[in-house]
mmCIF file of C-alpha atoms in Angstrom:
data_model
loop_
_atom_site.group_PDB
_atom_site.id
_atom_site.type_symbol
_atom_site.label_atom_id
_atom_site.label_comp_id
_atom_site.label_asym_id
_atom_site.label_seq_id
_atom_site.Cartn_x
_atom_site.Cartn_y
_atom_site.Cartn_z
ATOM 1 C CA ASP A 1 198.162 -18.086 237.429
ATOM 2 C CA GLY A 2 200.362 -15.391 237.220
ATOM 3 C CA GLY A 3 204.146 -15.617 237.964
ATOM 4 C CA ILE A 4 205.296 -17.149 235.165
ATOM 5 C CA THR A 5 206.041 -15.906 231.963
ATOM 6 C CA GLN A 6 206.856 -17.182 228.573
ATOM 7 C CA SER A 7 208.589 -14.847 225.940
ATOM 8 C CA PRO A 8 207.927 -14.622 222.819
ATOM 9 C CA LYS A 9 204.409 -15.650 221.881
ATOM 10 C CA TYR A 10 205.346 -16.374 218.391
ATOM 11 C CA LEU A 11 208.666 -17.422 217.424
ATOM 12 C CA PHE A 12 210.022 -18.310 213.941
ATOM 13 C CA ARG A 13 213.144 -20.188 212.924
ATOM 14 C CA LYS A 14 215.055 -20.542 210.044
ATOM 15 C CA GLU A 15 216.814 -23.545 208.554
ATOM 16 C CA GLY A 16 220.393 -23.703 210.752
ATOM 17 C CA GLN A 17 219.664 -21.431 212.871
ATOM 18 C CA ASN A 18 219.366 -21.588 216.802
ATOM 19 C CA VAL A 19 216.609 -19.698 218.841
ATOM 20 C CA THR A 20 216.155 -19.287 222.564
ATOM 21 C CA LEU A 21 212.932 -19.350 224.299
ATOM 22 C CA SER A 22 212.794 -17.442 227.821
ATOM 23 C CA CYS A 23 211.042 -18.488 231.106
ATOM 24 C CA GLU A 24 210.882 -16.510 234.091
ATOM 25 C CA GLN A 25 209.067 -17.476 237.427
ATOM 26 C CA ASN A 26 208.688 -14.891 240.445
ATOM 27 C CA LEU A 27 206.566 -17.694 242.358
ATOM 28 C CA ASN A 28 210.097 -18.485 244.050
ATOM 29 C CA HIS A 29 209.944 -22.056 242.641
ATOM 30 C CA ASP A 30 212.745 -24.451 243.086
ATOM 31 C CA ALA A 31 211.787 -26.786 240.294
ATOM 32 C CA MET A 32 211.092 -25.843 236.568
ATOM 33 C CA TYR A 33 210.308 -27.786 233.356
ATOM 34 C CA TRP A 34 210.359 -27.491 229.591
ATOM 35 C CA TYR A 35 207.354 -29.365 227.759
ATOM 36 C CA ARG A 36 206.534 -29.870 224.298
ATOM 37 C CA GLN A 37 203.132 -30.146 222.570
ATOM 38 C CA ASP A 38 202.069 -31.238 219.853
ATOM 39 C CA PRO A 39 198.167 -32.291 218.816
ATOM 40 C CA GLY A 40 197.524 -35.210 219.656
ATOM 41 C CA GLN A 41 200.801 -36.413 221.474
ATOM 42 C CA GLY A 42 199.817 -34.539 225.141
ATOM 43 C CA LEU A 43 202.948 -32.836 226.898
ATOM 44 C CA ARG A 44 206.538 -34.163 226.488
ATOM 45 C CA LEU A 45 209.101 -33.257 228.950
ATOM 46 C CA ILE A 46 212.126 -31.682 227.035
ATOM 47 C CA TYR A 47 214.223 -30.786 230.463
ATOM 48 C CA TYR A 48 213.975 -29.676 233.809
ATOM 49 C CA SER A 49 215.912 -28.909 237.006
ATOM 50 C CA GLN A 50 215.400 -28.865 240.413
ATOM 51 C CA ILE A 51 217.534 -26.424 241.609
ATOM 52 C CA VAL A 52 219.895 -23.898 240.225
ATOM 53 C CA ASN A 53 223.049 -24.682 238.389
ATOM 54 C CA ASP A 54 221.320 -28.159 238.032
ATOM 55 C CA PHE A 55 219.323 -29.348 235.589
ATOM 56 C CA GLN A 56 218.128 -33.085 233.665
ATOM 57 C CA LYS A 57 217.465 -34.370 230.604
ATOM 58 C CA GLY A 58 213.755 -35.409 229.890
ATOM 59 C CA ASP A 59 212.116 -37.978 227.160
ATOM 60 C CA ILE A 60 212.699 -35.772 224.287
ATOM 61 C CA ALA A 61 216.154 -33.550 225.233
ATOM 62 C CA GLU A 62 218.011 -34.135 221.694
ATOM 63 C CA GLY A 63 218.406 -31.054 219.646
ATOM 64 C CA TYR A 64 217.863 -28.809 222.593
ATOM 65 C CA SER A 65 219.836 -27.324 225.513
ATOM 66 C CA VAL A 66 218.860 -25.641 228.681
ATOM 67 C CA SER A 67 220.897 -23.239 231.330
ATOM 68 C CA ARG A 68 219.662 -22.547 235.319
ATOM 69 C CA GLU A 69 222.036 -19.921 236.087
ATOM 70 C CA LYS A 70 218.667 -18.170 238.292
ATOM 71 C CA LYS A 71 216.433 -19.486 240.458
ATOM 72 C CA GLU A 72 213.975 -17.227 238.234
ATOM 73 C CA SER A 73 214.665 -18.207 235.145
ATOM 74 C CA PHE A 74 215.163 -21.626 232.997
ATOM 75 C CA PRO A 75 215.664 -20.592 229.279
ATOM 76 C CA LEU A 76 215.204 -23.015 226.208
ATOM 77 C CA THR A 77 217.372 -23.067 223.075
ATOM 78 C CA VAL A 78 216.174 -25.274 220.288
ATOM 79 C CA THR A 79 219.461 -25.561 217.962
ATOM 80 C CA SER A 80 219.588 -26.590 214.619
ATOM 81 C CA ALA A 81 220.429 -29.998 215.523
ATOM 82 C CA GLN A 82 216.671 -30.326 216.385
ATOM 83 C CA LYS A 83 215.195 -31.112 212.655
ATOM 84 C CA ASN A 84 211.273 -31.021 213.622
ATOM 85 C CA PRO A 85 210.968 -27.978 216.123
ATOM 86 C CA THR A 86 207.749 -26.844 215.115
ATOM 87 C CA ALA A 87 205.095 -27.065 218.162
ATOM 88 C CA PHE A 88 204.104 -25.378 221.207
ATOM 89 C CA TYR A 89 206.687 -25.346 223.898
ATOM 90 C CA LEU A 90 205.382 -24.659 227.642
ATOM 91 C CA CYS A 91 207.247 -23.931 230.411
ATOM 92 C CA ALA A 92 206.273 -24.847 234.234
ATOM 93 C CA SER A 93 207.196 -24.610 237.486
ATOM 94 C CA SER A 94 206.418 -26.258 240.997
ATOM 95 C CA LYS A 95 207.448 -25.320 244.439
ATOM 96 C CA ASN A 96 209.419 -28.505 244.513
ATOM 97 C CA MET A 97 209.529 -31.826 243.358
ATOM 98 C CA GLY A 98 208.852 -34.620 245.072
ATOM 99 C CA ALA A 99 206.740 -35.007 248.263
ATOM 100 C CA THR A 100 203.229 -32.997 247.931
ATOM 101 C CA ASN A 101 204.711 -29.640 246.055
ATOM 102 C CA GLU A 102 204.277 -30.956 242.690
ATOM 103 C CA LYS A 103 201.390 -28.534 241.294
ATOM 104 C CA LEU A 104 202.807 -27.421 238.115
ATOM 105 C CA PHE A 105 202.165 -23.603 237.490
ATOM 106 C CA PHE A 106 202.298 -23.342 233.574
ATOM 107 C CA GLY A 107 203.224 -20.192 231.356
ATOM 108 C CA SER A 108 201.047 -19.347 228.452
ATOM 109 C CA GLY A 109 203.522 -20.859 226.035
ATOM 110 C CA THR A 110 205.498 -20.319 222.629
ATOM 111 C CA GLN A 111 204.538 -21.306 219.308
ATOM 112 C CA LEU A 112 207.429 -21.931 217.339
ATOM 113 C CA SER A 113 207.407 -22.853 213.386
ATOM 114 C CA VAL A 114 209.985 -23.305 210.960
ATOM 115 C CA LEU A 115 210.512 -20.825 208.305
ATOM 116 C CA GLY B 1 210.127 -45.253 233.451
ATOM 117 C CA GLU B 2 206.247 -44.303 233.824
ATOM 118 C CA ASN B 3 203.879 -44.675 230.956
ATOM 119 C CA VAL B 4 200.397 -43.303 231.230
ATOM 120 C CA GLU B 5 197.652 -44.323 228.880
ATOM 121 C CA GLN B 6 194.766 -42.193 228.609
ATOM 122 C CA HIS B 7 191.432 -43.032 226.668
ATOM 123 C CA PRO B 8 189.559 -41.509 224.841
ATOM 124 C CA SER B 9 191.166 -39.458 222.750
ATOM 125 C CA THR B 10 187.926 -37.679 221.968
ATOM 126 C CA LEU B 11 184.827 -37.282 223.614
ATOM 127 C CA SER B 12 181.534 -35.512 223.121
ATOM 128 C CA VAL B 13 178.659 -35.670 225.277
ATOM 129 C CA GLN B 14 175.238 -33.510 225.747
ATOM 130 C CA GLU B 15 175.274 -31.327 228.359
ATOM 131 C CA GLY B 16 173.649 -31.949 231.787
ATOM 132 C CA ASP B 17 175.683 -35.495 230.535
ATOM 133 C CA SER B 18 178.146 -37.105 232.641
ATOM 134 C CA ALA B 19 181.220 -37.459 230.920
ATOM 135 C CA VAL B 20 184.192 -40.252 232.340
ATOM 136 C CA ILE B 21 188.254 -40.168 231.158
ATOM 137 C CA LYS B 22 190.236 -43.249 232.067
ATOM 138 C CA CYS B 23 193.989 -43.310 232.807
ATOM 139 C CA THR B 24 196.506 -46.521 233.301
ATOM 140 C CA TYR B 25 199.907 -46.063 234.585
ATOM 141 C CA SER B 26 202.503 -48.220 234.628
ATOM 142 C CA ASP B 27 204.791 -47.502 237.780
ATOM 143 C CA SER B 28 203.506 -49.126 240.663
ATOM 144 C CA ALA B 29 205.585 -46.472 242.775
ATOM 145 C CA SER B 30 203.650 -43.851 241.514
ATOM 146 C CA ASN B 31 201.652 -41.959 244.244
ATOM 147 C CA TYR B 32 200.466 -38.551 242.791
ATOM 148 C CA PHE B 33 197.757 -38.279 240.238
ATOM 149 C CA PRO B 34 196.538 -35.080 239.065
ATOM 150 C CA TRP B 35 194.340 -33.954 236.414
ATOM 151 C CA TYR B 36 195.053 -30.527 234.429
ATOM 152 C CA LYS B 37 192.780 -28.790 232.259
ATOM 153 C CA GLN B 38 193.815 -26.719 228.998
ATOM 154 C CA GLU B 39 191.083 -24.420 227.112
ATOM 155 C CA LEU B 40 191.763 -23.443 223.861
ATOM 156 C CA GLY B 41 194.821 -21.103 223.361
ATOM 157 C CA LYS B 42 195.233 -21.035 226.865
ATOM 158 C CA ARG B 43 197.683 -22.954 229.593
ATOM 159 C CA PRO B 44 196.822 -25.979 231.541
ATOM 160 C CA GLN B 45 195.370 -25.510 234.730
ATOM 161 C CA LEU B 46 194.996 -28.297 237.774
ATOM 162 C CA ILE B 47 191.682 -28.839 238.427
ATOM 163 C CA ILE B 48 191.628 -31.617 240.876
ATOM 164 C CA ASP B 49 194.496 -34.553 242.332
ATOM 165 C CA ILE B 50 194.210 -37.683 244.299
ATOM 166 C CA ARG B 51 196.711 -39.073 245.990
ATOM 167 C CA SER B 52 197.325 -43.374 246.646
ATOM 168 C CA ASN B 53 196.213 -42.908 250.056
ATOM 169 C CA VAL B 54 192.669 -42.359 249.017
ATOM 170 C CA GLY B 55 190.319 -43.969 246.783
ATOM 171 C CA GLU B 56 188.095 -41.010 245.488
ATOM 172 C CA LYS B 57 188.484 -37.452 245.396
ATOM 173 C CA LYS B 58 185.482 -34.687 244.766
ATOM 174 C CA ASP B 59 185.182 -31.017 244.273
ATOM 175 C CA GLN B 60 181.813 -30.305 243.244
ATOM 176 C CA ARG B 61 180.870 -31.591 239.669
ATOM 177 C CA ILE B 62 184.386 -33.482 239.065
ATOM 178 C CA ALA B 63 185.813 -36.453 241.069
ATOM 179 C CA VAL B 64 188.929 -38.495 240.836
ATOM 180 C CA THR B 65 188.721 -42.380 241.691
ATOM 181 C CA LEU B 66 191.558 -44.575 241.955
ATOM 182 C CA ASN B 67 192.132 -48.095 241.815
ATOM 183 C CA LYS B 68 195.819 -48.704 243.003
ATOM 184 C CA THR B 69 195.604 -52.428 242.507
ATOM 185 C CA ALA B 70 194.349 -52.488 238.876
ATOM 186 C CA LYS B 71 196.838 -49.731 238.467
ATOM 187 C CA HIS B 72 194.111 -47.059 236.887
ATOM 188 C CA PHE B 73 192.172 -43.703 237.595
ATOM 189 C CA SER B 74 189.254 -41.703 236.295
ATOM 190 C CA LEU B 75 188.054 -38.226 236.148
ATOM 191 C CA HIS B 76 184.177 -38.056 236.319
ATOM 192 C CA ILE B 77 182.444 -34.942 235.361
ATOM 193 C CA THR B 78 178.472 -34.747 236.368
ATOM 194 C CA GLU B 79 176.187 -32.524 234.750
ATOM 195 C CA THR B 80 178.390 -31.026 232.098
ATOM 196 C CA GLN B 81 178.214 -27.402 231.039
ATOM 197 C CA PRO B 82 179.567 -25.924 227.715
ATOM 198 C CA GLU B 83 182.469 -24.471 229.771
ATOM 199 C CA ASP B 84 184.009 -27.720 230.614
ATOM 200 C CA SER B 85 184.916 -28.314 226.823
ATOM 201 C CA ALA B 86 188.636 -28.556 226.463
ATOM 202 C CA VAL B 87 191.400 -30.921 226.458
ATOM 203 C CA TYR B 88 192.160 -32.676 229.710
ATOM 204 C CA PHE B 89 195.286 -34.277 230.816
ATOM 205 C CA CYS B 90 195.580 -37.129 233.564
ATOM 206 C CA ALA B 91 199.489 -37.621 234.731
ATOM 207 C CA ALA B 92 201.586 -39.564 237.078
ATOM 208 C CA SER B 93 204.362 -39.198 239.586
ATOM 209 C CA ASN B 94 206.437 -41.045 242.041
ATOM 210 C CA GLY B 95 207.710 -38.010 243.676
ATOM 211 C CA ASN B 96 211.409 -38.604 242.360
ATOM 212 C CA THR B 97 210.578 -37.889 238.940
ATOM 213 C CA PRO B 98 208.664 -35.240 236.923
ATOM 214 C CA LEU B 99 205.343 -35.987 236.027
ATOM 215 C CA VAL B 100 204.313 -38.040 233.046
ATOM 216 C CA PHE B 101 201.171 -36.945 231.080
ATOM 217 C CA GLY B 102 198.707 -39.285 228.956
ATOM 218 C CA LYS B 103 198.221 -37.758 225.264
ATOM 219 C CA GLY B 104 195.161 -35.751 226.693
ATOM 220 C CA THR B 105 191.177 -36.355 225.679
ATOM 221 C CA ARG B 106 189.559 -33.380 223.651
ATOM 222 C CA LEU B 107 186.350 -33.282 225.590
ATOM 223 C CA SER B 108 183.084 -31.226 223.627
ATOM 224 C CA VAL B 109 179.726 -30.456 225.451
ATOM 225 C CA ILE B 110 177.133 -30.284 223.219
ATOM 226 C CA ALA B 111 174.499 -27.596 224.012
#
């Protein structure tokens, strides 16, 4: 599934540092999501956005922030307040949320590790 | 909010046998139930989905069944092949909030 790009593939964070993960889509999708994947924990929702300039907290938003200034872009910042940031981060998009267009298209992910 | 439980967490089958993965959900308003497959090192991809107005859906060797009364749905893979080895995630949505995923099932198909 092309059309949704995450970068970088690997990222290392130093103590007290904020890092930003990039997510770009050219599918003309309204809705975008960030999930965190830990072994045995499934996919847990961090933040989601249904429309430009609007976003909502997911189940594990503490220590993270997002912005949605453009339809195509939904960057995720992992702040120093996130004490256990090591995980695989997946960005996804869907045409919209609800009705019949919930199919998610995922990016290839970013593996974040703490130095 | 919605809670999705998935079992088993790991499953090993012999090539050619069938595999069944089960999920339960808590929100009776949920009406959309997709299944995603994540191969090692790759992104999750939708393999099949079902809506609450049907009880079963098939696509070649895979099928999904839904029991709304009991609030559970299952993925059935017949004639398993080595390329079916992956992690499978179930999910549920009521259309107003994002998908809630189960914790995943690691399926190993032994040749």
